[in-house]
Coordinates of C-alpha atoms in Angstrom, one line a residue:
X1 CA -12.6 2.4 -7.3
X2 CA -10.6 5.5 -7.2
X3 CA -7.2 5.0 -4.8
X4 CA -8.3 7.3 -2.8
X5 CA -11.3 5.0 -1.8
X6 CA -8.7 2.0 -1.4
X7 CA -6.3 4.4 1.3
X8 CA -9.6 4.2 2.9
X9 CA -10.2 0.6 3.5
X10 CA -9.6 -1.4 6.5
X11 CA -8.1 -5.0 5.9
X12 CA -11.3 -6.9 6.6
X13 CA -12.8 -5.0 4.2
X14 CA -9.6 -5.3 1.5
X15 CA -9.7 -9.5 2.2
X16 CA -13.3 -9.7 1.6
X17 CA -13.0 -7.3 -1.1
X18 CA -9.8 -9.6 -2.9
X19 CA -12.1 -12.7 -2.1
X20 CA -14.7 -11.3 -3.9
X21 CA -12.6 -9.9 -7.1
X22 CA -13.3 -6.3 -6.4
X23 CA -10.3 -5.2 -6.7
X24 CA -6.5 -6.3 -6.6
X25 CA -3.5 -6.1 -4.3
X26 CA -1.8 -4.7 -6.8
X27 CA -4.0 -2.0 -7.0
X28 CA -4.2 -1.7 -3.5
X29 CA -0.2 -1.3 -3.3
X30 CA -0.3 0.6 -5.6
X31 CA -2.6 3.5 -3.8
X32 CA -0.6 2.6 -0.3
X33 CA 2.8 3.2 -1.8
X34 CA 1.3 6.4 -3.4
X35 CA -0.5 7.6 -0.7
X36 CA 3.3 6.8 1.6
X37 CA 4.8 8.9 -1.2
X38 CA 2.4 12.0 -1.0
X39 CA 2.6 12.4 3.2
X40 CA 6.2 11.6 3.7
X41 CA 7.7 15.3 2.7
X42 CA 5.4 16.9 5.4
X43 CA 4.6 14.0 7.9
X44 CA 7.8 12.1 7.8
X45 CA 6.6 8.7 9.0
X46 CA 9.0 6.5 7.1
X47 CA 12.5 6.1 7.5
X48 CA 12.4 3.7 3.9
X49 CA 9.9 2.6 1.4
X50 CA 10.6 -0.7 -0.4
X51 CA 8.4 0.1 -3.6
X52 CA 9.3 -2.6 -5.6
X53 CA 9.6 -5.3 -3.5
X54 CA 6.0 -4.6 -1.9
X55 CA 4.5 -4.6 -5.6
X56 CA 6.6 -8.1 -6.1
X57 CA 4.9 -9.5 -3.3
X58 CA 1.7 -8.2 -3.9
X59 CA 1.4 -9.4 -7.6
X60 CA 2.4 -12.9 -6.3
X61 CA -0.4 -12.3 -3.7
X62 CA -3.1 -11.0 -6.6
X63 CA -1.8 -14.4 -8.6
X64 CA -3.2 -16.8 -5.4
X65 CA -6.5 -15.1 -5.0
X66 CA -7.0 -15.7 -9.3
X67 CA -6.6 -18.8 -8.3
X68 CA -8.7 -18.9 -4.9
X69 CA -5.6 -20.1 -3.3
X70 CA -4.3 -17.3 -0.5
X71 CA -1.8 -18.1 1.8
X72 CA -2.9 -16.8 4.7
X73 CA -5.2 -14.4 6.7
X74 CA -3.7 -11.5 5.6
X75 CA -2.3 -12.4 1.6
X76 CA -1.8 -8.9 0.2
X77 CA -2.7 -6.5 2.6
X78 CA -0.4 -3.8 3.1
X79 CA 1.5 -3.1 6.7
X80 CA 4.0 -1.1 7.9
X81 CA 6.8 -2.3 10.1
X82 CA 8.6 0.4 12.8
X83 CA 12.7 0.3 12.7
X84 CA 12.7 -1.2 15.4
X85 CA 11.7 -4.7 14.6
X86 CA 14.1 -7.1 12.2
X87 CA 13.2 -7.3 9.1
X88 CA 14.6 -9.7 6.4
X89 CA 16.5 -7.9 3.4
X90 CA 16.1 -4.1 5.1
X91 CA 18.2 -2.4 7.5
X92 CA 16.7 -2.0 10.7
X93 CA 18.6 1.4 12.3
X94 CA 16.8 1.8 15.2
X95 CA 16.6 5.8 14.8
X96 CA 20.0 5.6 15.4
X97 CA 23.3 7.4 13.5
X98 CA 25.3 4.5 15.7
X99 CA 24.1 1.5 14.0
X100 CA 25.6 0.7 10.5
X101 CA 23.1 0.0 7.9
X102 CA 25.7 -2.7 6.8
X103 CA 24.5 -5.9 6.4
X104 CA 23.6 -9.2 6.3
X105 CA 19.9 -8.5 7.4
X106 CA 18.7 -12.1 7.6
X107 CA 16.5 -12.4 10.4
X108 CA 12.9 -11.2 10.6
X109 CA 11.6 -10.7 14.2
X110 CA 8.7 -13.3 15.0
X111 CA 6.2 -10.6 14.1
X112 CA 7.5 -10.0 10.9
X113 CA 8.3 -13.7 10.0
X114 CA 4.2 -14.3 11.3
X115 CA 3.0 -11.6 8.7
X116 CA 5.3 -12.5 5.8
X117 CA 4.1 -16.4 6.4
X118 CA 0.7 -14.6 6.2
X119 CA 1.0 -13.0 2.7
X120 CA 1.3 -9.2 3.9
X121 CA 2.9 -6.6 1.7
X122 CA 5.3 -4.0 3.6
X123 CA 5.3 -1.2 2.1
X124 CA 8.5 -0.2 4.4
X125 CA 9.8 0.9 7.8
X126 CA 8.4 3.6 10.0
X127 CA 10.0 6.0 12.2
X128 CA 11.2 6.1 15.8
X129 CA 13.1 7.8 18.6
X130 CA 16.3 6.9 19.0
X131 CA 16.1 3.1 20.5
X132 CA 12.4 4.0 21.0
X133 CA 13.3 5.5 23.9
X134 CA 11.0 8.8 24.3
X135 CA 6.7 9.5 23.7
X136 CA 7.5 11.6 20.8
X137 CA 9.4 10.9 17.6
X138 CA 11.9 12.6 16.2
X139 CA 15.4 11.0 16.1
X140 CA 19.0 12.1 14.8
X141 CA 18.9 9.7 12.4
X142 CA 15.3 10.4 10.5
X143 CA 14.0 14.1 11.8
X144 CA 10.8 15.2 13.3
X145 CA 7.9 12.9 12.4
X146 CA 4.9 15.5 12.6
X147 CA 1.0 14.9 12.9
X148 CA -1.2 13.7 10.6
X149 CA -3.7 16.4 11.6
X150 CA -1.8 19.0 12.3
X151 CA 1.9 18.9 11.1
X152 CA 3.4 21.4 13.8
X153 CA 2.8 19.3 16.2
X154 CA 4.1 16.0 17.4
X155 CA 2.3 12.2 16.3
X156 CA 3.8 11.1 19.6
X157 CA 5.9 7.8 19.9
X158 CA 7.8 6.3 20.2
X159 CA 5.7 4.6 17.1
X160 CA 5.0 7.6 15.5
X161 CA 5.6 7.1 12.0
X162 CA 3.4 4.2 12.1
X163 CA 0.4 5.9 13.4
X164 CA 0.9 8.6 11.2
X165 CA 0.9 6.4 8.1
X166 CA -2.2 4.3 9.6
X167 CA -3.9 7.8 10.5
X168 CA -3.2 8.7 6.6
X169 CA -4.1 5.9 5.1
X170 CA -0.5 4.7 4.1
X171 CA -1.0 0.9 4.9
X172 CA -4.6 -0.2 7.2
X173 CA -2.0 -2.2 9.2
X174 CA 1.3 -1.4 11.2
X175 CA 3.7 -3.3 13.5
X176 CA 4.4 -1.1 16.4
X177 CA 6.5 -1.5 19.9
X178 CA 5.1 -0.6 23.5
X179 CA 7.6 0.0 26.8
X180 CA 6.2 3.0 28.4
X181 CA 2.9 3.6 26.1
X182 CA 4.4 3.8 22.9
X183 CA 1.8 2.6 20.6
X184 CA -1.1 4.3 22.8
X185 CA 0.8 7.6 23.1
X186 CA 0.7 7.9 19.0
X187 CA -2.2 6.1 18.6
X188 CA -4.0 8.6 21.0
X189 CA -2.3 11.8 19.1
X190 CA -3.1 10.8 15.7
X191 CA -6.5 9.5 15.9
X192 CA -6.3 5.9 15.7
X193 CA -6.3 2.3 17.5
X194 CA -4.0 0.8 19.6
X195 CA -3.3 -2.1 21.6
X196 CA -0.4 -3.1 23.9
X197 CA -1.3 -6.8 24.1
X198 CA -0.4 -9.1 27.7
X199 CA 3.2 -9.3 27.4
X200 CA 4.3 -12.4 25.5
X201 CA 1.2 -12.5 24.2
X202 CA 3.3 -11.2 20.9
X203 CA 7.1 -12.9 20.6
X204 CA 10.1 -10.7 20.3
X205 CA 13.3 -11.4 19.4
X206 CA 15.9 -10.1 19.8
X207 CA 14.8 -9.5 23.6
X208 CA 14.4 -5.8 24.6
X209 CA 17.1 -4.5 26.5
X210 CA 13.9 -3.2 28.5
X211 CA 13.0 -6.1 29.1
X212 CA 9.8 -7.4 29.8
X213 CA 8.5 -3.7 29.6
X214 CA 8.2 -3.9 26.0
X215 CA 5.3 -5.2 24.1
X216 CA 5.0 -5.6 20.0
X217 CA 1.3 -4.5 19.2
X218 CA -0.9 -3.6 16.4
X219 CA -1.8 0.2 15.0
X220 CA -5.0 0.1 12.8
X221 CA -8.1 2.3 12.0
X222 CA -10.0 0.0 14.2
X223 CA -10.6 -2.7 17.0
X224 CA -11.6 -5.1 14.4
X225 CA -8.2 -4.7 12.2
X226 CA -6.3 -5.0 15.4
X227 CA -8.1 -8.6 16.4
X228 CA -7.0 -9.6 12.8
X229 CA -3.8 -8.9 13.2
X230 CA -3.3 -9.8 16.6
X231 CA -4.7 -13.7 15.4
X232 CA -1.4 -13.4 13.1
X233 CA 1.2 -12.5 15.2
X234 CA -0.1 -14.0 18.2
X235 CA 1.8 -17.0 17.8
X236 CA 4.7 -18.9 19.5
X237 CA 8.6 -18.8 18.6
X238 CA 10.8 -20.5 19.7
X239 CA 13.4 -17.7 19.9
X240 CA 11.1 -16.2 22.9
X241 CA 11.5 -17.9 25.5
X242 CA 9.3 -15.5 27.7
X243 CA 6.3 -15.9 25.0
X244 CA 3.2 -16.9 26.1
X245 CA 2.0 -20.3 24.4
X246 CA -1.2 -20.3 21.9
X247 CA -3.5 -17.9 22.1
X248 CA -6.6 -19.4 23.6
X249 CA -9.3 -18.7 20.8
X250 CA -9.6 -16.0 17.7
X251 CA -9.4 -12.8 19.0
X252 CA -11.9 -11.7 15.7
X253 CA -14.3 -14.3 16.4
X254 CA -14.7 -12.6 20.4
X255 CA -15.3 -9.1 19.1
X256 CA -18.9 -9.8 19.1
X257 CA -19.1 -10.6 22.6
X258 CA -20.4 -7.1 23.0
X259 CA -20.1 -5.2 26.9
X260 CA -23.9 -6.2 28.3
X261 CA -23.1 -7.4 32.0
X262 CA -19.2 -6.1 31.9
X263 CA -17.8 -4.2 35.5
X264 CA -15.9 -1.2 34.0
X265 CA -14.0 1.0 36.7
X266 CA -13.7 4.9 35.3
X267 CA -11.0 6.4 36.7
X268 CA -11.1 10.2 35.2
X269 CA -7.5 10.9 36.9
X270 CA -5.9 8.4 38.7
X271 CA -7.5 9.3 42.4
X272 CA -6.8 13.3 41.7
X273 CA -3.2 12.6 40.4
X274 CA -3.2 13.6 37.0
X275 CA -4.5 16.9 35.9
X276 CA -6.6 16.3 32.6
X277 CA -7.6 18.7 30.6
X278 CA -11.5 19.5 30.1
X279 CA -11.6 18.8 26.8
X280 CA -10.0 15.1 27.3
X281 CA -11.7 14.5 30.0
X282 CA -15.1 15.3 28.5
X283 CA -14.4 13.0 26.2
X284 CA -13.7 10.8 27.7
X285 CA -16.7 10.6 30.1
X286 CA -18.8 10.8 27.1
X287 CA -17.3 7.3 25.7
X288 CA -17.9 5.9 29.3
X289 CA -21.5 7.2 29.4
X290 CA -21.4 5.0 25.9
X291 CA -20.6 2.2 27.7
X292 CA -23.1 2.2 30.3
X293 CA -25.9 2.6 27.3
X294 CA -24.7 -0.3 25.5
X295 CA -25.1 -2.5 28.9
X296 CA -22.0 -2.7 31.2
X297 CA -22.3 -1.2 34.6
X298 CA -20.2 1.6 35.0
X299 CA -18.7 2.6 38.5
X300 CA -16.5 5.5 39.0
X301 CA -13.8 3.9 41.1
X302 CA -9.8 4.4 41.3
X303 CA -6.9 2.0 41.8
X304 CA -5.9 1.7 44.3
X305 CA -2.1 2.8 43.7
X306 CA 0.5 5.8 43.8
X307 CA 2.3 6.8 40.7
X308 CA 4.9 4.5 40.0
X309 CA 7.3 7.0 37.8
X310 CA 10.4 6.8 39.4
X311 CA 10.5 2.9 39.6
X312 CA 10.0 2.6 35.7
X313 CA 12.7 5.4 35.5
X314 CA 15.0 3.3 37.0
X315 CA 13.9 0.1 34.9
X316 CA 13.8 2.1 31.6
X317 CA 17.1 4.0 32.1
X318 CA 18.7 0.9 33.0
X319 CA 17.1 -0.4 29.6
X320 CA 18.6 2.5 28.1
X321 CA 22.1 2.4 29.0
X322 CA 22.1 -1.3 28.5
X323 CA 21.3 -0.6 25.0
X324 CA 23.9 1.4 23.8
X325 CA 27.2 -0.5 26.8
X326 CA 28.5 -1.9 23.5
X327 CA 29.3 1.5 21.5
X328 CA 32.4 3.5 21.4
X329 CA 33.2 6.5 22.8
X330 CA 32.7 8.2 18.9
X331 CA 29.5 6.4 18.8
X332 CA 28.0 7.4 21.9
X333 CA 28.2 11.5 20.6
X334 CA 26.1 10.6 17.9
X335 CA 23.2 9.7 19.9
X336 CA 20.3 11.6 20.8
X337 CA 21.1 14.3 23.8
X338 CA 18.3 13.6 25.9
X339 CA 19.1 9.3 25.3
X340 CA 22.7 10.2 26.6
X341 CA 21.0 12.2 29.7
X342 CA 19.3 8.9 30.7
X343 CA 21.8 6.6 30.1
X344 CA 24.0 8.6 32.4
X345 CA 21.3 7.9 34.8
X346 CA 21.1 4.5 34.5
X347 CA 24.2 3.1 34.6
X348 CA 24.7 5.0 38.0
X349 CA 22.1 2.9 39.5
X350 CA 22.8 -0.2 42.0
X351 CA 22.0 -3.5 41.6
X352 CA 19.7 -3.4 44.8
X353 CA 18.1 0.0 43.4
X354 CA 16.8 -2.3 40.8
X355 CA 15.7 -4.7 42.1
X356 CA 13.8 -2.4 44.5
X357 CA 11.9 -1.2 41.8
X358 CA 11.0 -4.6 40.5
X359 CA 9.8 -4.9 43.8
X360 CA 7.1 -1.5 43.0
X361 CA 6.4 -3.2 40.0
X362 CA 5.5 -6.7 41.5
X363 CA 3.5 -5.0 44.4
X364 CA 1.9 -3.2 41.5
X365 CA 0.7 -6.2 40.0
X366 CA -0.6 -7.5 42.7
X367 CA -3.2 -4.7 43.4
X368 CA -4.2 -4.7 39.4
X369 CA -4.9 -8.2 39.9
X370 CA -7.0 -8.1 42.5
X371 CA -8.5 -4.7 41.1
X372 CA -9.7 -7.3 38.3
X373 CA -10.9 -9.5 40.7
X374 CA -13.2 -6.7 41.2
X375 CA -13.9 -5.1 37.4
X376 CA -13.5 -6.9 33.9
X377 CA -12.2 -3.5 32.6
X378 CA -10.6 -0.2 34.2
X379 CA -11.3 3.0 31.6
X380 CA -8.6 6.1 31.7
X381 CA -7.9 9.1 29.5
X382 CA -4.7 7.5 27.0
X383 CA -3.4 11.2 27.7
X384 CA -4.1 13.9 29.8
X385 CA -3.5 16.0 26.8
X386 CA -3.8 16.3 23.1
X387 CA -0.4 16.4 20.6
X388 CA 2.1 19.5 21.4
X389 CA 4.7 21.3 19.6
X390 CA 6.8 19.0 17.0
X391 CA 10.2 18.6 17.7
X392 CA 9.6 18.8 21.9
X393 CA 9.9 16.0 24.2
X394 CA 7.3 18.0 26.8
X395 CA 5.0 20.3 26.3
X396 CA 6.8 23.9 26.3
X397 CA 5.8 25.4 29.9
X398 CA 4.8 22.3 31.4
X399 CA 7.3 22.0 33.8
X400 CA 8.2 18.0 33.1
X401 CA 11.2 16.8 32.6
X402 CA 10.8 14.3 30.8
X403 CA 8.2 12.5 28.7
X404 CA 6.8 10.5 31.5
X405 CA 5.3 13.4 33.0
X406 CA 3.0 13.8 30.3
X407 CA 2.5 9.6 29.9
X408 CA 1.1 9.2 33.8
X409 CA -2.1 7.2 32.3
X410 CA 0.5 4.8 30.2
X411 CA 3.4 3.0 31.7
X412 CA 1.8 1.9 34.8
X413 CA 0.5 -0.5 32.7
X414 CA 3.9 -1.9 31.2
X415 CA 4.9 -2.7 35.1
X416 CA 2.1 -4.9 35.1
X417 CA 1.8 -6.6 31.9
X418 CA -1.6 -6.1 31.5
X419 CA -3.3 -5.6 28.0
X420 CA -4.2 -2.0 27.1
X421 CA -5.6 -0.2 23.8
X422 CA -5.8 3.6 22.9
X423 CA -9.5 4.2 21.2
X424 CA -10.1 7.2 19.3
X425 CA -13.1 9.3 21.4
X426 CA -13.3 13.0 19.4
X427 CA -11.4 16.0 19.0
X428 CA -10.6 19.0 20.6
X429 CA -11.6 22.4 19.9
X430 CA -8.5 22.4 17.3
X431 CA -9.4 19.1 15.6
X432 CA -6.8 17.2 17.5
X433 CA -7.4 13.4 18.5
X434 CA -8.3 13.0 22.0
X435 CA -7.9 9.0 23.1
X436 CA -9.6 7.0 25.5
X437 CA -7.5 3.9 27.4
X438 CA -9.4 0.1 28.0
X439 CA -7.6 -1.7 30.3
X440 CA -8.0 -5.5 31.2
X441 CA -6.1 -8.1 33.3
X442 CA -3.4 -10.3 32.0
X443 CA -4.5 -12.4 29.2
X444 CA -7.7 -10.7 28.7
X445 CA -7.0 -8.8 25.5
X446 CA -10.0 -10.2 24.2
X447 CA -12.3 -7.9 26.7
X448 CA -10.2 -5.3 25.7
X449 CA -10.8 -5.8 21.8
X450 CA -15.1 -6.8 22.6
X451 CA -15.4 -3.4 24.5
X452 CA -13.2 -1.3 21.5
X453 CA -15.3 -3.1 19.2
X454 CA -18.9 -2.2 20.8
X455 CA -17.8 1.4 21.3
X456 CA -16.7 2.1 17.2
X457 CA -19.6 0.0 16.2
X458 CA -22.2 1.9 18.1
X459 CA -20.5 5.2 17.6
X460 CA -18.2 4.4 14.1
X461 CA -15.9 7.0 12.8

């Protein structure tokens, strides 16, 4: 098998084909790492590549499947891991000039501690904004990271080297993070799946200084890679204390629930508010009409609920200039000039401005949750619009200010907590990835997954 084929595999297929002695771990490393090596110059998803300690592990891996002994679900598959996220022996910058890459790195984030338990390989870290604090990824500390279909334009963020290197075939498997739509955002630009699960339905530690916003969730090629994943890292510690306990069954063993009988809501724009563009929005509708053919009845039906922008504004520039109180004067100029804009912002507001926007949010929940009362799932565009200019925060002439008026379909979602995936649904005239959004009430991820799963199986890629 050439390692072009291998780039190609998903990790179900790569277990089943180490159980059966097709080929190796090694070999599969091998092709990742090479494949990593061949996209980086133009694609720029990694920030480091940690060569020969992913072939360590992975000939330790290929040594317990001689032996029919694996240690776990995922024993030498490779995964990515964004820079966000500690991991043990690496630096973990953050996108950030201000953080030294000085040691001791000792800690692995619960994730990354799940996977390594679990026998994965990673292949190294993957780009992000500054702090992950923008849609898009480009960051003083690592450049522009660019799309894998079209590198002039952006693979969106803030997990955008991880897309890009799932989208390319450099790893089936990457770790990515999730405060405003920041594995759907990329996910949706570059053509591939991904899932913000119910918040603490993944641990993280240390806790976001966006609180309970952000979400750790898997990028992969496919629902069925994400479910896999998810039944890794879906698992208490201790360190969380906001983590949800255990998950309540396998999320890969409900993927073959199918959608026959399911009540899916299709919201094309939000009640009129978002202006989509008719290639998306064909799409889109085309996916849905999917849905009602495999057997879930389909109503085209809005939430009931204004944009809630300038509440997450003030939670996620509070976040923001939270995140870098602790630096010095010196530090603070290396940042990122649109980061230091919304810091500014944030640390002007007042205690009761906050809390009035937790107020939004908690209002917010409460209509989503009755919504679900109502429908199983809610369907949305990811995006209004497919990837930009590289190297842009918004889309030149668009009039927004910032990246949240692009995002309108995204961080309503993070208010509320709820589970919510990015599935690939076509192209535009230009080849670009168009994404369509499944939504589902708290600690439903598995709808979310059994729907994904029915759509790529009866229309696979």
């Amino acid at each position: 098998m050439t390692d072009l084929d291998l780039t190609e595999l998903t990790a179900v297929q790569l277990v089943d084909g180490y159980r059966k002695g097709d080929f190796s771990p090694v070999e599969v490393t091998r092709a990742a790492l090479d494949r990593a090596e061949q996209i980086q110059p133009e694609v720029n998803a990694f920030v480091r590549l940690t060569g020969e300690e992913a072939l360590d592990r992975a000939r330790r891996a290929e040594e317990r499947w001689r032996r029919g002994e694996p240690c776990g679900r995922l024993d030498g598959v490779p995964v990515t891991v964004k820079d966000i996220l500690l991991t043990r022996g690496q630096p973990t910058l953050r996108g950030s000039l201000a953080v030294s890459p000085d040691g001791p790195w000792e800690e692995d984030a619960p994730s990354v501690a799940r996977l390594r338990e679990h026998g994965a390989v990673f292949l190294g870290k993957t780009t992000t904004p500054e702090y992950g604090w923008k849609g898009v990824t480009d960051s003083p500390l690592s450049g522009v990271t660019r799309n894998p279909h079209d590198p002039a334009r952006t693979a969106g963020g803030s997990s955008g080297g991880a897309a890009a290197a799932v989208a390319l075939g450099a790893g089936p498997l990457a770790l990515g993070t999730d405060g405003g739509g920041s594995v759907r955002i990329p996910a949706s630009f570059c053509g591939v799946f991904g899932l913000k699960p119910t918040y603490g339905r993944v641990p993280l530690y240390p806790a976001s200084a966006f609180g309970t916003l952000a979400h750790v969730g898997p990028i992969t090629r496919d629902a069925a890679d994400a479910a896999l994943l998810l039944d890794v890292i879906a698992a208490p510690d201790a360190r969380d204390w906001s983590a949800l306990g255990p998950a309540p069954g396998s999320y890969t063993e409900a993927l073959a629930g199918g959608v026959r009988g399911l009540r899916v809501a299709y919201s094309p724009s939000l009640g009129g508010q978002v202006a989509v563009r008719p290639a998306v929005a064909t799409a889109v509708r085309r996916a849905v009409q999917r849905l009602a053919e495999l057997g879930a009845f389909v109503a085209e039906v809005d939430p009931d609920f204004s944009d809630p922008v300038e509440a997450f504004h003030t939670l996620w520039f509070s976040g923001a200039a939270r995140v870098v109180q602790h630096l010095r004067a010196g530090q603070r100029e290396l940042l990122d000039p649109g980061l230091r804009e919304i810091v500014g912002a944030g640390a002007r507001y007042s205690a009761l401005e906050y809390l009035t926007a937790v107020d939004v949010r908690m209002e917010l929940g409460r209509r989503m949750g009755r919504f679900h009362e109502e429908y199983d799932l809610l369907v949305t565009p990811t995006l209004p619009i497919t990837a930009f200019e590289a190297g842009a925060e918004v889309p030149k002439g668009s009039g927004h200010r910032r990246w949240t008026g692009w995002t309108p379909f995204t961080y309503p979602f993070n208010l509320t907590q709820q589970p919510a995936a990015s599935v690939p649904a076509g192209t535009d005239a230009d080849g670009l990835p168009i994404g369509l959004q499944l939504i589902a009430a708290r600690h439903r991820d598995d709808l979310v997954l059994r729907a994904a799963h029915a759509l790529q199986e009866a229309d696979p890629a």
